[in-house]
mmCIF file of C-alpha atoms and ligand atoms in Angstrom:
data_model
loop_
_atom_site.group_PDB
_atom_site.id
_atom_site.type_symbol
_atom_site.label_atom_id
_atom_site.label_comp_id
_atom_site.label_asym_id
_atom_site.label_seq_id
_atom_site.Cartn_x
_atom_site.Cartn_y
_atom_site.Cartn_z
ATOM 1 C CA UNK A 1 7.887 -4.080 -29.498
ATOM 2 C CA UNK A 2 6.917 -2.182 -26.707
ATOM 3 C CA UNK A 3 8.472 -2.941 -23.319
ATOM 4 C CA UNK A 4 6.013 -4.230 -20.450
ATOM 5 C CA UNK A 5 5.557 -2.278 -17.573
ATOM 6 C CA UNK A 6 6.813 -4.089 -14.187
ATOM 7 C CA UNK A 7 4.604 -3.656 -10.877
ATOM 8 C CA UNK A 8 5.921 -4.625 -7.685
ATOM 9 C CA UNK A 9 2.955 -5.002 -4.543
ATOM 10 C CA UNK A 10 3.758 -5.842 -1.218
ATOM 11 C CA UNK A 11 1.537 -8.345 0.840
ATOM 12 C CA UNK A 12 -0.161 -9.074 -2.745
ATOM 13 C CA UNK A 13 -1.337 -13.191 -1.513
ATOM 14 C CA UNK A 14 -4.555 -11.830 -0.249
ATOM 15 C CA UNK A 15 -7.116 -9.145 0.464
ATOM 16 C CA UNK A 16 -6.374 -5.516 -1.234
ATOM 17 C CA UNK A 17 -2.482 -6.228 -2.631
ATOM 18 C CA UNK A 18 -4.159 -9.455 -4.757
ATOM 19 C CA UNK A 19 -7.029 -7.691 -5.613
ATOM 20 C CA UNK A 20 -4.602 -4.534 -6.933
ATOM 21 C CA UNK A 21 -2.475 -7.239 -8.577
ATOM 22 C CA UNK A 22 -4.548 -8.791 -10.427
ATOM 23 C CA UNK A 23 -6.284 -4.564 -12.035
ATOM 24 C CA UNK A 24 -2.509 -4.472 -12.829
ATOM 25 C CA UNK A 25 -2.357 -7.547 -14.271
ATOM 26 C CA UNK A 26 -5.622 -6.861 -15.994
ATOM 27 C CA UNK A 27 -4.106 -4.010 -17.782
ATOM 28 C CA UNK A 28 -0.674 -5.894 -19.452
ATOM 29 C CA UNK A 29 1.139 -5.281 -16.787
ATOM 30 C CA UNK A 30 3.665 -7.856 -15.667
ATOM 31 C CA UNK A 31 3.484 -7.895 -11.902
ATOM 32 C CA UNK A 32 5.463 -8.775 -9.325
ATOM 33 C CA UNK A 33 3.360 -10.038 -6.061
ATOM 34 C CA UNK A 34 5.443 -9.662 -2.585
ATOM 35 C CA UNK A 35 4.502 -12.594 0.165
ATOM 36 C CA UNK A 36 6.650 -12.989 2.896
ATOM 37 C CA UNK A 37 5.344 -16.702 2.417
ATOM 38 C CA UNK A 38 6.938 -17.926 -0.791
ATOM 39 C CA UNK A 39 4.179 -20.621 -0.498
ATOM 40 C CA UNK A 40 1.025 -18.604 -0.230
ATOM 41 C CA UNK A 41 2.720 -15.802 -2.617
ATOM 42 C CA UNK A 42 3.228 -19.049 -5.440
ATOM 43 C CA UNK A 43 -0.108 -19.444 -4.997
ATOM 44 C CA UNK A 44 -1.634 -16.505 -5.596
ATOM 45 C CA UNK A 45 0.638 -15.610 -8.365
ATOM 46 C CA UNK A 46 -0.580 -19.240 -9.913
ATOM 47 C CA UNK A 47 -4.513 -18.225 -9.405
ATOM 48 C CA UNK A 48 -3.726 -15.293 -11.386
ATOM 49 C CA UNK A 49 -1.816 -16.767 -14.125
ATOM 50 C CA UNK A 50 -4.613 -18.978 -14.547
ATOM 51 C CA UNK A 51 -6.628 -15.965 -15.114
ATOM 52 C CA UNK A 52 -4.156 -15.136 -18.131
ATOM 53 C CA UNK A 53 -2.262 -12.594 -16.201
ATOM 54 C CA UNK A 54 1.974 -12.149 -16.161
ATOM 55 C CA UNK A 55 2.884 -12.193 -12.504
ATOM 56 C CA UNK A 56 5.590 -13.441 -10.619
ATOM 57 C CA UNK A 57 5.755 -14.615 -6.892
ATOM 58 C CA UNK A 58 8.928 -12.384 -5.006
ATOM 59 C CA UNK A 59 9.306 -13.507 -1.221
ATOM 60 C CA UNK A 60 9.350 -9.957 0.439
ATOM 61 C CA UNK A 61 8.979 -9.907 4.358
ATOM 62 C CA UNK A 62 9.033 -6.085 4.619
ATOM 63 C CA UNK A 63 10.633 -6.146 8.337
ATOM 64 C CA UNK A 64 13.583 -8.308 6.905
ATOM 65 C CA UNK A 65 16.494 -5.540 5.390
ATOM 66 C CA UNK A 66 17.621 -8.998 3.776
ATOM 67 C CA UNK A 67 14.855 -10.079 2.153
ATOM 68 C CA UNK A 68 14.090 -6.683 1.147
ATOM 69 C CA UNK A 69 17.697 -7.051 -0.436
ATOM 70 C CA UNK A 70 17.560 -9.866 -2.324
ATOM 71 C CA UNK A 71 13.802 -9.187 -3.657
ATOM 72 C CA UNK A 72 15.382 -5.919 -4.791
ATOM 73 C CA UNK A 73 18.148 -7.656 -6.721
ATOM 74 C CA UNK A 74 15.613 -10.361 -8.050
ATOM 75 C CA UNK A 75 13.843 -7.603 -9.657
ATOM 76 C CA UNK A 76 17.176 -5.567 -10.646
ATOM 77 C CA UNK A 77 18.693 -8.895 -12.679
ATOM 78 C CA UNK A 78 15.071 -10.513 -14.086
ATOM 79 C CA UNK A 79 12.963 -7.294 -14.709
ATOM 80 C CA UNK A 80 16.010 -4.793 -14.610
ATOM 81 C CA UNK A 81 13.399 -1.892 -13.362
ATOM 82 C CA UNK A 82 9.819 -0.972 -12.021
ATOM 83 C CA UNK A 83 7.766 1.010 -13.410
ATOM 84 C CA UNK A 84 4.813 0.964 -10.393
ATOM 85 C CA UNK A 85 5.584 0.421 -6.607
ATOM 86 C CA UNK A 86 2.543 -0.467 -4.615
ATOM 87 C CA UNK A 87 3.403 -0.676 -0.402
ATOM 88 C CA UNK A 88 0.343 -2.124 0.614
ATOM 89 C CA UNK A 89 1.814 -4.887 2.920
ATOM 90 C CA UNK A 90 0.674 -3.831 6.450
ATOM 91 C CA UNK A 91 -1.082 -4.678 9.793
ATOM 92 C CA UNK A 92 -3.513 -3.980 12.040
ATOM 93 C CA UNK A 93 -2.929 -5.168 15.543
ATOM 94 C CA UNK A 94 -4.065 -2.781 18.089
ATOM 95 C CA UNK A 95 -7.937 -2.238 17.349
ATOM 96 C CA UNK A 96 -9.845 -0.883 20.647
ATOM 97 C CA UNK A 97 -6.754 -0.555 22.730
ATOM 98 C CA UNK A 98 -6.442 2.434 23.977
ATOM 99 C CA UNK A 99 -3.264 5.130 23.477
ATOM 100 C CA UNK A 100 -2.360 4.641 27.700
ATOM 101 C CA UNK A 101 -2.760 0.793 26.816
ATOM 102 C CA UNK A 102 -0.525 0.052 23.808
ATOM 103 C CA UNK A 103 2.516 -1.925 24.733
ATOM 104 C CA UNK A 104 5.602 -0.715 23.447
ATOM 105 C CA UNK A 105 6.861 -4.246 21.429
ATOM 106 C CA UNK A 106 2.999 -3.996 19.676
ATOM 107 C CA UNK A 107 3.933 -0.398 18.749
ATOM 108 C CA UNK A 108 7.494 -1.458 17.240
ATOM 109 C CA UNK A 109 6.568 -4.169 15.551
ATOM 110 C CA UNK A 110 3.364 -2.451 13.667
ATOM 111 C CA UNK A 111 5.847 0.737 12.486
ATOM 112 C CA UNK A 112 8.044 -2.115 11.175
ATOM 113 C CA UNK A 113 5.631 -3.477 8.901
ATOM 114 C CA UNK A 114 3.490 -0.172 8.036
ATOM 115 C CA UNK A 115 6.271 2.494 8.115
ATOM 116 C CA UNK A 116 10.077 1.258 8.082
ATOM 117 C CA UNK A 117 9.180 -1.998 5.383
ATOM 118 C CA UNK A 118 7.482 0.500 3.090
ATOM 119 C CA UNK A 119 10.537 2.937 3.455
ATOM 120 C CA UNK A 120 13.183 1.067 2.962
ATOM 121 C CA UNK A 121 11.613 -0.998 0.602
ATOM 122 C CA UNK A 122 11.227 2.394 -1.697
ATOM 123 C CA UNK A 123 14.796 3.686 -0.960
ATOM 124 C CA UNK A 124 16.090 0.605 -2.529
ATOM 125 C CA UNK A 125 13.655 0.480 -5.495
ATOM 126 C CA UNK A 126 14.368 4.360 -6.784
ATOM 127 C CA UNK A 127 17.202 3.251 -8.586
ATOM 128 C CA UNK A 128 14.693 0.714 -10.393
ATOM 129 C CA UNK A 129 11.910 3.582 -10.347
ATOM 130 C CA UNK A 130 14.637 5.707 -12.128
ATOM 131 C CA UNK A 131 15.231 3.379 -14.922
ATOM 132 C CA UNK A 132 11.545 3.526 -15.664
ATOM 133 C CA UNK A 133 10.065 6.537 -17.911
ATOM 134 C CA UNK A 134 7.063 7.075 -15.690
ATOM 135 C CA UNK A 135 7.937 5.697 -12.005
ATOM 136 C CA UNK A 136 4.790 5.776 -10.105
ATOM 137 C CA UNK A 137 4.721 4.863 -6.215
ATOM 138 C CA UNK A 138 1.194 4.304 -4.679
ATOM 139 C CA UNK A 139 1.629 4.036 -0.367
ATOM 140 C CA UNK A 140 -2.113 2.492 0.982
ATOM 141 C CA UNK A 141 -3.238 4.852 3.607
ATOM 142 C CA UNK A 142 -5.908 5.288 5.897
ATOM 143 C CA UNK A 143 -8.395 8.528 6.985
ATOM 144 C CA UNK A 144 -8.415 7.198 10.443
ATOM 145 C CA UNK A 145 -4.898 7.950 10.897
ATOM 146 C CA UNK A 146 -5.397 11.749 8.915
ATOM 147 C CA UNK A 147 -4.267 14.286 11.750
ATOM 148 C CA UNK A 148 -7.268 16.357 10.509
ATOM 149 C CA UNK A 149 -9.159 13.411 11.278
ATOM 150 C CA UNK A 150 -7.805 13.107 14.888
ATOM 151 C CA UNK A 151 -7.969 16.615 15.712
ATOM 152 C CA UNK A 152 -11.489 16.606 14.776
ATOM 153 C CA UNK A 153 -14.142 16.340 17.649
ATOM 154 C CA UNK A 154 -16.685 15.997 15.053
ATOM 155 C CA UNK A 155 -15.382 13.338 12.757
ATOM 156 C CA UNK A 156 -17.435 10.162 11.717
ATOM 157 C CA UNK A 157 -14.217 8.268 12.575
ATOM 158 C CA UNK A 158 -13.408 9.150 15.830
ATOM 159 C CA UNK A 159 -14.026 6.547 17.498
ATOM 160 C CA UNK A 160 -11.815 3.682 15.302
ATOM 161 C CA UNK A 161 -9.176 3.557 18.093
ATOM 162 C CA UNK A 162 -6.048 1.867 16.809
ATOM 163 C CA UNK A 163 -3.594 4.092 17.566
ATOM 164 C CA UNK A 164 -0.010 2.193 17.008
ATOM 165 C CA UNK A 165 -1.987 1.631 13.952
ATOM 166 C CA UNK A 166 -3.079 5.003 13.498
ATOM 167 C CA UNK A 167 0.201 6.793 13.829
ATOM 168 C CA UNK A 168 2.108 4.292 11.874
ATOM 169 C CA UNK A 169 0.048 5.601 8.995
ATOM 170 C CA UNK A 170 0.429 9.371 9.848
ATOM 171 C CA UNK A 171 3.845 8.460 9.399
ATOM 172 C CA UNK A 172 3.913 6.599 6.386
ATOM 173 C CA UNK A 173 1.358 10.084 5.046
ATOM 174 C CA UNK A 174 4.721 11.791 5.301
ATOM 175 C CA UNK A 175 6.756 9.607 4.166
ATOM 176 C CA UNK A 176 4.782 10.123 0.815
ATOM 177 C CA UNK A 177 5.616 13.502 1.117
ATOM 178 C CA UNK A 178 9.390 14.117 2.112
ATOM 179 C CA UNK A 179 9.699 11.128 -1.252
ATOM 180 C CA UNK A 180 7.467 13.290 -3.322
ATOM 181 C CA UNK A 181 9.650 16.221 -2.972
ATOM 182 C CA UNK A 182 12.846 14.085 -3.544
ATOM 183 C CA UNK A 183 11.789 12.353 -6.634
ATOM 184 C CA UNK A 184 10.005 15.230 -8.583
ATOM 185 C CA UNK A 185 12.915 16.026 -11.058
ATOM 186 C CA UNK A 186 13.029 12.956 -12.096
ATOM 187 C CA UNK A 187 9.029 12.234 -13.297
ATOM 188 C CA UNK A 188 8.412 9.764 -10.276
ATOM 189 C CA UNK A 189 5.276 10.269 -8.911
ATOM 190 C CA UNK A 190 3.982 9.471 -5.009
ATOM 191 C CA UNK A 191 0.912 9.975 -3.220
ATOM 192 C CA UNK A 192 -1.097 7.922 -0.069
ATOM 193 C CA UNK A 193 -4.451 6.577 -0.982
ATOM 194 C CA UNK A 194 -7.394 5.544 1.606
ATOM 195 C CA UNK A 195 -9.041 2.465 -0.030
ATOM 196 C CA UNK A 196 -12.254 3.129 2.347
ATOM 197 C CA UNK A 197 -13.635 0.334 4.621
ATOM 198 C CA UNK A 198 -12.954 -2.998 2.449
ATOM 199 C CA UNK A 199 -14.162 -6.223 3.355
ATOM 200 C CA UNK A 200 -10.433 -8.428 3.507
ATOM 201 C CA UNK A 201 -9.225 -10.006 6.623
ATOM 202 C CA UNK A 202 -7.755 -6.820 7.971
ATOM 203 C CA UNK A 203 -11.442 -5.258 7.826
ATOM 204 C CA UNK A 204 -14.471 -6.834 8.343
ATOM 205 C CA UNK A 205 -17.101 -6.868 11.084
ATOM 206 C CA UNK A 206 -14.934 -4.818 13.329
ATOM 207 C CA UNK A 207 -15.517 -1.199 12.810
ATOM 208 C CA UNK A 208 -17.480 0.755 14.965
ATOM 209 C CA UNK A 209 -20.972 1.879 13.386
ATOM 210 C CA UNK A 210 -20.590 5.291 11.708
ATOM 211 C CA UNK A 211 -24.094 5.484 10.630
ATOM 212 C CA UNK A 212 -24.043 6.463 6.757
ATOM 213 C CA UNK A 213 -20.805 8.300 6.514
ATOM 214 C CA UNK A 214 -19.048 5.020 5.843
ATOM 215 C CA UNK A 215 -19.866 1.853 3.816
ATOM 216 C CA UNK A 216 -18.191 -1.186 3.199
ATOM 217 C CA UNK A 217 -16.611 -2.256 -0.532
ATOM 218 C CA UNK A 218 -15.299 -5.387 -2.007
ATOM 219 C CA UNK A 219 -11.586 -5.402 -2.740
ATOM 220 C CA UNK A 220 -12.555 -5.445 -6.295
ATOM 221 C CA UNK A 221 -14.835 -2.122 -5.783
ATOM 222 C CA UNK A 222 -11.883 -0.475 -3.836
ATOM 223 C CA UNK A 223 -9.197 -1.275 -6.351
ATOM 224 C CA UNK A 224 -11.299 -0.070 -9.100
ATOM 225 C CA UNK A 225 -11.257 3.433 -6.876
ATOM 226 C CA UNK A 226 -7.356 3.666 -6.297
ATOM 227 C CA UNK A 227 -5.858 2.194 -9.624
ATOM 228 C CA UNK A 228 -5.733 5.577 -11.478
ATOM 229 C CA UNK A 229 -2.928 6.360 -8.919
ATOM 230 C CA UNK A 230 -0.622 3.695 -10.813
ATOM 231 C CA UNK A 231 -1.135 4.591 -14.011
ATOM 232 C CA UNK A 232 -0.992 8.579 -13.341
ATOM 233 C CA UNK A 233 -0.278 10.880 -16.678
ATOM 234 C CA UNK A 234 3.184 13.298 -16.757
ATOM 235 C CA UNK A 235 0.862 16.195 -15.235
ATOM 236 C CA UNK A 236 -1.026 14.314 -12.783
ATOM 237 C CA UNK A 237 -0.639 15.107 -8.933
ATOM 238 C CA UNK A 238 2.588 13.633 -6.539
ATOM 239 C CA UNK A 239 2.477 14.130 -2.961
ATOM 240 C CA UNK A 240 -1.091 13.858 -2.333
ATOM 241 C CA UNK A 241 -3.694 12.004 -0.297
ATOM 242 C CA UNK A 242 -6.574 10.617 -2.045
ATOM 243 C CA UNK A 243 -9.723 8.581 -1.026
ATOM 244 C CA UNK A 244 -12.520 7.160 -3.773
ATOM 245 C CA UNK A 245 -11.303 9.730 -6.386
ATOM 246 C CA UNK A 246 -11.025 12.728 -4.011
ATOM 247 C CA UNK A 247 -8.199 14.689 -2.514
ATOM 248 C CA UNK A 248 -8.285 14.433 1.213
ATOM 249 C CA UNK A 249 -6.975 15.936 4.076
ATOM 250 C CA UNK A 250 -4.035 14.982 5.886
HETATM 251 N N1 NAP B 301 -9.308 -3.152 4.534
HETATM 252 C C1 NAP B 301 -9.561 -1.891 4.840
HETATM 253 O O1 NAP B 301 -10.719 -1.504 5.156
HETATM 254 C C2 NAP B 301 -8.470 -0.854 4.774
HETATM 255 C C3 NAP B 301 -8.799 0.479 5.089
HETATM 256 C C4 NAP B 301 -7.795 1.448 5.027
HETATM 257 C C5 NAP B 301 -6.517 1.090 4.626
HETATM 258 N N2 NAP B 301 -6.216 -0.236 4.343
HETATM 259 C C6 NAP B 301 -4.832 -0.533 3.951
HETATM 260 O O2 NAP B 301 -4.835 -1.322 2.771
HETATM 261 C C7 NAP B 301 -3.705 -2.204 2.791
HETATM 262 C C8 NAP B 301 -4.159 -3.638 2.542
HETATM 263 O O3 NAP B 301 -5.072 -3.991 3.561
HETATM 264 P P1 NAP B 301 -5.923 -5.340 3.536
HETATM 265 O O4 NAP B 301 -7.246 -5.004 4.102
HETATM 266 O O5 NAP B 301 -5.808 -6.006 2.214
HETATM 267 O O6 NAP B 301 -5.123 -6.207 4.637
HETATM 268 P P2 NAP B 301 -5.006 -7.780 4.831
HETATM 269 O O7 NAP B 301 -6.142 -8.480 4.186
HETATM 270 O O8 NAP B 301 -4.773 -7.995 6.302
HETATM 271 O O9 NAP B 301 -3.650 -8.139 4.034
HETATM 272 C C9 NAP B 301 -2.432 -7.666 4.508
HETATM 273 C C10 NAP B 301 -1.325 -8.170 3.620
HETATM 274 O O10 NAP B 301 -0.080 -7.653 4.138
HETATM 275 C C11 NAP B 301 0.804 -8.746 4.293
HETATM 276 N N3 NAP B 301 1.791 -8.518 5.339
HETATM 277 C C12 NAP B 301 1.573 -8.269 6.651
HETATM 278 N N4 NAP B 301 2.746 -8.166 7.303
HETATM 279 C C13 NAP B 301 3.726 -8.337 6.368
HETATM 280 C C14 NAP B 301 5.129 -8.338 6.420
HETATM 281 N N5 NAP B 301 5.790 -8.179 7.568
HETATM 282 N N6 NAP B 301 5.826 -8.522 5.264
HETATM 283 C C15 NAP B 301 5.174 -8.710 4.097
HETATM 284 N N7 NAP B 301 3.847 -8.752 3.983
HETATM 285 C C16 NAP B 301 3.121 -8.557 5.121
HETATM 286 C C17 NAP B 301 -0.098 -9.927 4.626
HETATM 287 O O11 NAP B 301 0.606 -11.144 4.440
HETATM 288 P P3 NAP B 301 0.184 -12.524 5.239
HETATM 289 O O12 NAP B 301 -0.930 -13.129 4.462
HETATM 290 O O13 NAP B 301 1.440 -13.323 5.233
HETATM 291 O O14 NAP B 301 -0.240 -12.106 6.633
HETATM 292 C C18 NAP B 301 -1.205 -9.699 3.612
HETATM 293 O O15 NAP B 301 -0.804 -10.137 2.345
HETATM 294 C C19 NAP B 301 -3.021 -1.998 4.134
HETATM 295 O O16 NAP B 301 -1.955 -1.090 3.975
HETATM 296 C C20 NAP B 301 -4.117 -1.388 4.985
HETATM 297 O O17 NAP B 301 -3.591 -0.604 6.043
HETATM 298 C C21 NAP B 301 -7.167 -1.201 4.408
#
């Protein structure tokens, strides 16, 4: 019998981490939805399972070392590895305020969700990652925070001003890097994907008008977009940053 592949996605109750869970699911793949509300997180795991789908809820606050700690060793003793690590888990708390403006607490508390939860949440899963034959790490990214973007004076983006938001992502872009190199020799693969502009909670009527050069997708449209990333082949890229298909710039 072949073994099932385990996916673990953080902030997977709602908006782009359900909507990845479930393409997972979708595919045989027993997943494992993060929520740092065990209720809402039940739920959603239910609503999937009622669509014939193996997850399991896993309480996961990703600013909480100790509930990173005992999700990790919930996974460790019932699933005994991972095979796919989505950190998708993040927010978005600073839109239109300017860099002068940001207060320092708002810019702590967004790298604690969007940069230190994802990295210490992988740090303690590549011992899981290692135990699987293909590990594959997927880190949900943004082109408004691509320093090619913000260095642009031409860029369709320019004016999406978010910036604890902004460089909490930059940094998170690296992290997928400095991991990339790490985890090479052993066949686990990492790169940052932009889902585009998706219509969740995080996302909807807010964005300044870019004329054409952006349009909004459903989670299910976006998902369909980004999946590949999970399921990458032995000679497909690590360390890279891809939007709708396409390698972007950082
Ligand atoms: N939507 C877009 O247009 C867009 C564009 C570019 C990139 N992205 C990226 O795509 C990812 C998903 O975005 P989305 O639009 O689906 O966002 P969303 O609808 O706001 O969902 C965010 C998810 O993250 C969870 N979360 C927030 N803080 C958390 C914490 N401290 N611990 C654990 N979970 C936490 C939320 O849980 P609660 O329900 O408990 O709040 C929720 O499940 C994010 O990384 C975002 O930056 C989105």
């Amino acid at each position: 019998m072949v073994e099932p592949k385990i996916a673990m996605v953080t902030g997977a109750n709602r908006g782009l981490g359900f909507e990845i869970s479930r393409q997972l699911g979708k595919k045989g793949i027993t997943v494992l939805m993060g929520a740092r509300n065990s209720e809402k997180g039940e739920q959603a795991a239910k609503t999937l399972r009622g669509e014939g789908l193996e997850t399991h809820a896993i309480a996961l606050e990703v600013t909480d070392s100790a509930s990173i700690a005992s999700a990790v060793e919930r996974i460790r003793s019932d699933f005994g590895k991972v095979d796919v690590l989505v950190n998708n888990a993040a927010v978005l708390l600073d839109i239109g305020i300017q860099p002068s403006d940001v207060k320092e607490e708002m810019l702590r508390s967004t790298f604690e969700v969007n940069f230190f939860g994802p990295y210490r949440l992988t740090q303690q899963l590549v011992p899981l990652l290692k135990k699987s034959r293909r590990g594959r790490i997927v880190n949900l990214g943004t082109q408004v925070a691509s320093l090619n973007q913000l260095a642009d004076p031409n860029s369709p983006l320019r004016e999406d001003i978010c910036p604890a938001y902004q460089t909490s992502k930059t940094a998170l872009n690296a992290m997928t890097l400095v991991f990339a190199k790490e985890l090479k020799e052993f066949g686990i693969k990492i790169n940052s994907v932009c889902p585009g502009w998706v219509m969740t909670d995080m996302r909807h009527d807010d964005l300044p008008d870019y004329g054409d050069a952006v349009r909004p997708m459903s989670p299910q449209e976006a998902v369909e977009k980004l999946i590949w990333l999970t399921e990458l082949p032995d000679d497909g890229p690590t360390g890279g940053f891809f939007s709708e298909g396409r390698s972007v710039p950082w």
